[in-house]
Short mmCIF file of C-alpha atoms in Angstrom, two decimals:
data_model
loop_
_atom_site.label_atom_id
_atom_site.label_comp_id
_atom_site.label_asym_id
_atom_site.label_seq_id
_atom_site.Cartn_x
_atom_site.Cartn_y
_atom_site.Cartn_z
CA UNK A 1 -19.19 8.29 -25.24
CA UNK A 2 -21.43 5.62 -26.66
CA UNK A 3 -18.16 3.80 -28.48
CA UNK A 4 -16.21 3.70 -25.18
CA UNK A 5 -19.28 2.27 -23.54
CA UNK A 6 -19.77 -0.49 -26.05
CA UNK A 7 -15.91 -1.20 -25.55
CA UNK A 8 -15.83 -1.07 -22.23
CA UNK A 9 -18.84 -3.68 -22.47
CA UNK A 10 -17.32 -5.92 -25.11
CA UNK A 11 -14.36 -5.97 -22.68
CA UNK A 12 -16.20 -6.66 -19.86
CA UNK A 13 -17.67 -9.69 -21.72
CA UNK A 14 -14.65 -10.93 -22.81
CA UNK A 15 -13.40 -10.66 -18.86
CA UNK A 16 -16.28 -12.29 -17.88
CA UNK A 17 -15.18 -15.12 -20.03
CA UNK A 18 -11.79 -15.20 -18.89
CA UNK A 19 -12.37 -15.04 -15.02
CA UNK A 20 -14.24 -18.49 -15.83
CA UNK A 21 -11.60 -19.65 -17.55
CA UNK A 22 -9.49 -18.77 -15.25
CA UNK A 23 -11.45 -19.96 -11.71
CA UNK A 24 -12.26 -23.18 -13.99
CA UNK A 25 -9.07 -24.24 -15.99
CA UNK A 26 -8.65 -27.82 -15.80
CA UNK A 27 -5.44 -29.33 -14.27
CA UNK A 28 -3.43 -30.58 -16.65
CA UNK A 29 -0.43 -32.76 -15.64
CA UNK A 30 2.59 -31.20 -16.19
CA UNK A 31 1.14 -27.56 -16.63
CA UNK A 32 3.15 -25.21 -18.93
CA UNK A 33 4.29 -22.34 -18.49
CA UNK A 34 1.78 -21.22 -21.15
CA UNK A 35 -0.92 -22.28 -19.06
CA UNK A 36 0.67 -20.15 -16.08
CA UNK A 37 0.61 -17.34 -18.40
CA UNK A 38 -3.11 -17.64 -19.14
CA UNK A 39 -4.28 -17.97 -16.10
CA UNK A 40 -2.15 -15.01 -14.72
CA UNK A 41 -3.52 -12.69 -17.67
CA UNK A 42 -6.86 -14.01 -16.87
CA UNK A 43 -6.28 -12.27 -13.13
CA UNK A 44 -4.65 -9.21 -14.54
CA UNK A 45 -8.34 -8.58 -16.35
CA UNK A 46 -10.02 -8.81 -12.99
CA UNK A 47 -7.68 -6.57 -11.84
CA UNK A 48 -8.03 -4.16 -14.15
CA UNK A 49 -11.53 -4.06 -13.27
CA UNK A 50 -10.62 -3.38 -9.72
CA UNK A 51 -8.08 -0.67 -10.67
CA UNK A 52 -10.90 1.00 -12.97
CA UNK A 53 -13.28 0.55 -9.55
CA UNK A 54 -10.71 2.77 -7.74
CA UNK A 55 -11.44 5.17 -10.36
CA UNK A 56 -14.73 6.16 -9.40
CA UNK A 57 -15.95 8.74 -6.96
CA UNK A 58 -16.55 7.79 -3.49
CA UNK A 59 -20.20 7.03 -3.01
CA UNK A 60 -22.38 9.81 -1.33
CA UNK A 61 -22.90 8.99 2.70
CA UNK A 62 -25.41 5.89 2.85
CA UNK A 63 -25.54 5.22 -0.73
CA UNK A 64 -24.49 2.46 -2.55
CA UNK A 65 -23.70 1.76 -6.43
CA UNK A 66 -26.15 1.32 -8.38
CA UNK A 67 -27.19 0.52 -12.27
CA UNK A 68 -27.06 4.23 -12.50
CA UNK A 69 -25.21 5.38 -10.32
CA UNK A 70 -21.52 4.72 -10.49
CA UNK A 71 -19.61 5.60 -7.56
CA UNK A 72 -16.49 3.09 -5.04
CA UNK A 73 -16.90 2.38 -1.26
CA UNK A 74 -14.30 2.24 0.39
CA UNK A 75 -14.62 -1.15 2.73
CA UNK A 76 -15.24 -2.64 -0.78
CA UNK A 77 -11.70 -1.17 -1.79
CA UNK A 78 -10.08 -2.31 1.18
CA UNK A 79 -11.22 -5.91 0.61
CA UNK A 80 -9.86 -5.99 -3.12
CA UNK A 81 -6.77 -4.69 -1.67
CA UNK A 82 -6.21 -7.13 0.47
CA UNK A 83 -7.57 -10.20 -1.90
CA UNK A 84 -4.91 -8.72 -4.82
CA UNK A 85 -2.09 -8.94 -2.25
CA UNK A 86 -3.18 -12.75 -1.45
CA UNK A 87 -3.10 -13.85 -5.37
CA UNK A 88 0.18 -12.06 -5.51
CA UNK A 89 2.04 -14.10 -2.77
CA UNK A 90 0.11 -16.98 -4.99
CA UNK A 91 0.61 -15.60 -8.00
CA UNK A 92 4.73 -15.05 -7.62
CA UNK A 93 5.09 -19.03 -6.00
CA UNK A 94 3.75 -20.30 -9.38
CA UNK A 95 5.90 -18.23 -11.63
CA UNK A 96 9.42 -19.09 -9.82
CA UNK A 97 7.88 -22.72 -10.06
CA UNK A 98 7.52 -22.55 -13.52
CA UNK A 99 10.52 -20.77 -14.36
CA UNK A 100 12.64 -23.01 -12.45
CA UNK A 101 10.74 -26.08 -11.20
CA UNK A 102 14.27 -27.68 -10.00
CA UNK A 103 14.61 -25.48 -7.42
CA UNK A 104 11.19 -25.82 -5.75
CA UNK A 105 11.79 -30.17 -5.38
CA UNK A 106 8.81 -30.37 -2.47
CA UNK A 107 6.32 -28.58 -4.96
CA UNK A 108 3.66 -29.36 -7.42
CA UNK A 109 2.73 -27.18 -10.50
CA UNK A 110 -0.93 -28.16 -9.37
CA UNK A 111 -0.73 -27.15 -5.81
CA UNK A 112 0.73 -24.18 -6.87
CA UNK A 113 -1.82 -23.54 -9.85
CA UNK A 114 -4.50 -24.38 -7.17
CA UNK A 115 -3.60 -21.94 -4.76
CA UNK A 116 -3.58 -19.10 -7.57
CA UNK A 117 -6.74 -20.30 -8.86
CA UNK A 118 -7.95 -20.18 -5.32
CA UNK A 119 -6.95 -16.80 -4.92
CA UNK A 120 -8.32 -15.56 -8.06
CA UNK A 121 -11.40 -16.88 -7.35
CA UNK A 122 -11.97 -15.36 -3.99
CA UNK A 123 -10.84 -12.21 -5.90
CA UNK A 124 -13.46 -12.48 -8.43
CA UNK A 125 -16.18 -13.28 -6.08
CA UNK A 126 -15.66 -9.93 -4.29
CA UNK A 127 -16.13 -7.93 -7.78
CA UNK A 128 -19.14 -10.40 -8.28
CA UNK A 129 -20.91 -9.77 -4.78
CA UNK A 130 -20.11 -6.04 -4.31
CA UNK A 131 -21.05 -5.49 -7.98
CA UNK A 132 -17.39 -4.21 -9.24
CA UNK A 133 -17.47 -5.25 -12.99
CA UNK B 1 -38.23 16.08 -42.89
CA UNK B 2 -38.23 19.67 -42.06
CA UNK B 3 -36.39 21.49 -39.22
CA UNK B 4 -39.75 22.49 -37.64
CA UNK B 5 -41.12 18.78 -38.14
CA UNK B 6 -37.75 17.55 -35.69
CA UNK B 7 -38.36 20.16 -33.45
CA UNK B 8 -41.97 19.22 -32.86
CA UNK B 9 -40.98 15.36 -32.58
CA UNK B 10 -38.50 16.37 -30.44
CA UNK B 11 -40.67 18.17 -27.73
CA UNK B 12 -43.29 15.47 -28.03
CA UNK B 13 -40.63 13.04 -27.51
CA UNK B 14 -39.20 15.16 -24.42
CA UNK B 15 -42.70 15.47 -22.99
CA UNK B 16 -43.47 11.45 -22.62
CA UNK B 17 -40.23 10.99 -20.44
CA UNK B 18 -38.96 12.02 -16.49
CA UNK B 19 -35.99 14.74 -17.66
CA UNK B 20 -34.90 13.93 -13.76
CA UNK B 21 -33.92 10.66 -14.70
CA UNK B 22 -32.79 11.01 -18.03
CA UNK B 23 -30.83 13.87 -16.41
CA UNK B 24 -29.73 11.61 -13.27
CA UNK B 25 -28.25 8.69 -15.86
CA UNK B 26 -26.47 10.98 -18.48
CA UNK B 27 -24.82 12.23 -15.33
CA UNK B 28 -24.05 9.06 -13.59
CA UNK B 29 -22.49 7.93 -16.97
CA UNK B 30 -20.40 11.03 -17.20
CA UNK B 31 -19.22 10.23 -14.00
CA UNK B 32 -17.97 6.90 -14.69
CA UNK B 33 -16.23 7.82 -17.78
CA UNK B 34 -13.09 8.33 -16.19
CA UNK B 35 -12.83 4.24 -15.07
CA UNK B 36 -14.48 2.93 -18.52
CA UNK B 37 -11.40 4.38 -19.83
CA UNK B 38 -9.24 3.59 -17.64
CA UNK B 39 -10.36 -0.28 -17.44
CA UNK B 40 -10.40 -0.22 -21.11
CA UNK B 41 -6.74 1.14 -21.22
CA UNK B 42 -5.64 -1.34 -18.84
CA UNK B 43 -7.63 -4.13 -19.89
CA UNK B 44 -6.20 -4.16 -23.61
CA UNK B 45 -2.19 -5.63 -22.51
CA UNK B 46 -3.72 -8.50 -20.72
CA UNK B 47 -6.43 -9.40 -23.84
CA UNK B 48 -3.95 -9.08 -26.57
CA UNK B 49 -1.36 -11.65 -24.47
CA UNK B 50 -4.72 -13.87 -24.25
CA UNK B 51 -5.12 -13.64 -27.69
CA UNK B 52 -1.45 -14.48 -28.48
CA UNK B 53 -1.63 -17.57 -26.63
CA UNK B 54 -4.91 -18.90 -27.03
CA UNK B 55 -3.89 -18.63 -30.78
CA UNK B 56 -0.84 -20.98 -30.34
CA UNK B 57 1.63 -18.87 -29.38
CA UNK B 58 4.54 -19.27 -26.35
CA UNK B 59 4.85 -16.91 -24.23
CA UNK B 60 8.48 -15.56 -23.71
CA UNK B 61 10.43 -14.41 -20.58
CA UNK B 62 10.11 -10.77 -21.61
CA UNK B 63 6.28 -11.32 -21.84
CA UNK B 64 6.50 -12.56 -18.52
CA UNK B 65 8.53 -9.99 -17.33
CA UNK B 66 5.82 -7.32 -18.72
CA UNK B 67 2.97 -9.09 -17.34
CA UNK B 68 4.55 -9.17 -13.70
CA UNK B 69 4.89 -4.87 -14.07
CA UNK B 70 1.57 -4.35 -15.44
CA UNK B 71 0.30 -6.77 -12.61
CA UNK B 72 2.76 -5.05 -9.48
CA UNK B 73 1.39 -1.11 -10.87
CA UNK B 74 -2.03 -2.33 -10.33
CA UNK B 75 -1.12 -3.77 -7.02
CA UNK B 76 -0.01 -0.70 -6.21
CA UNK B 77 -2.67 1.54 -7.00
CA UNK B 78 -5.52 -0.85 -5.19
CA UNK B 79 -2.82 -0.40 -2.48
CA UNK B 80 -2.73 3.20 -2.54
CA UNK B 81 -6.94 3.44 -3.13
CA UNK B 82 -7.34 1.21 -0.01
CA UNK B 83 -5.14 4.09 2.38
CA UNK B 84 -7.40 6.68 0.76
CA UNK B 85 -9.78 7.94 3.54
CA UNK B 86 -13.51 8.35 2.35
CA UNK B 87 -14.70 12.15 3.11
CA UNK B 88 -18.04 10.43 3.08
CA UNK B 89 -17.94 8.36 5.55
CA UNK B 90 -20.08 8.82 8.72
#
């Protein structure tokens, strides 16, 4: 139990890291698709947290999660539902730029990287405020 | 140290803290188990593609392709979690 707790932590650092990196990343002009790929991994690791959130059992009526006690609510579900399906719209308009930038003529990478980033963001500040990490 | 010594440090140990909340947090940890692993089982794909590329390495279409899976299956089970109706809820 310990080792999986001192993973989970060591992962949970290392996300920490990578949300900033990802809400942060400078724009670079033209953006690769390497960056893309960064910055989309860097939202799959919030994710995960969310997904892992799901996990847990509902909170008992009136309660809320605590250091010590570990439990979802469901209005907090229900908003990282909704902010994952907003990075995804995001998320999918960067990678057909990226793939095939000649077919998207009225686009920017950075917009496109912006609005991600946005989205990722907004993502990460609902794990941050309803304490999902 | 004998057996009898550890048993004696033991109780004196047990007898200087609240068993209720030592109790209450071994429980709240079991509880959680379940996501630790499940974040840490998810959470590995995404770390080792970081790793790849942070280290100087491009990342190819099939990379992309498997990053755009992992990414749609956890849209799809914060999708399913958010129709899940709370029997706690008042």
């Amino acid at each position: 139990m310990l080792t999986s707790l001192i993973h989970a932590l060591t992962r949970a650092t290392m996300f920490l890291a990578v949300t900033a990196l990802a809400g942060c990343a400078v724009f670079q002009n033209p953006i690769s698709q390497t960056t893309a790929f960064e910055v989309i991994n860097g939202y799959g690791l919030a994710q995960s947290v969310a997904v892992a959130y799901t996990k847990l059992p509902f909170c008992a009526a009136g309660t809320h999660a605590s250091g010590t006690s570990y439990c979802k609510e469901q209005s907090i579900v229900r908003k990282l539902a909704d902010a994952d399906a907003s990075a995804n719209i995001a998320r999918r308009a960067l990678e057909a730029f990226v793939h095939n930038p000649a077919n998207y003529p009225g686009l920017t990478y950075a917009g496109l990287l912006g609005a991600f980033q946005l989205a990722v963001t907004t993502f990460s500040k609902i794990e941050a405020q309803n304490g999902v990490h | 140290m004998q057996i009898q010594d550890l048993l004696n440090e033991g109780a004196a140990l047990a007898s200087k803290v609240d068993l209720s909340k030592v109790l209450a947090i071994v429980s709240s940890a079991v509880t959680a188990l379940p996501a630790i692993k499940t974040l840490e089982t998810s959470a590995v794909p995404y770390l080792e593609a970081l790793e790849k590329v942070l280290a100087g390495g491009t990342p190819t279409d099939a990379e992309f392709a498997a990053l755009d899976s992992r990414l749609d299956t956890g849209s799809a089970t914060l999708h399913d979690a958010a129709a899940e109706t709370d029997p706690n809820a008042v």
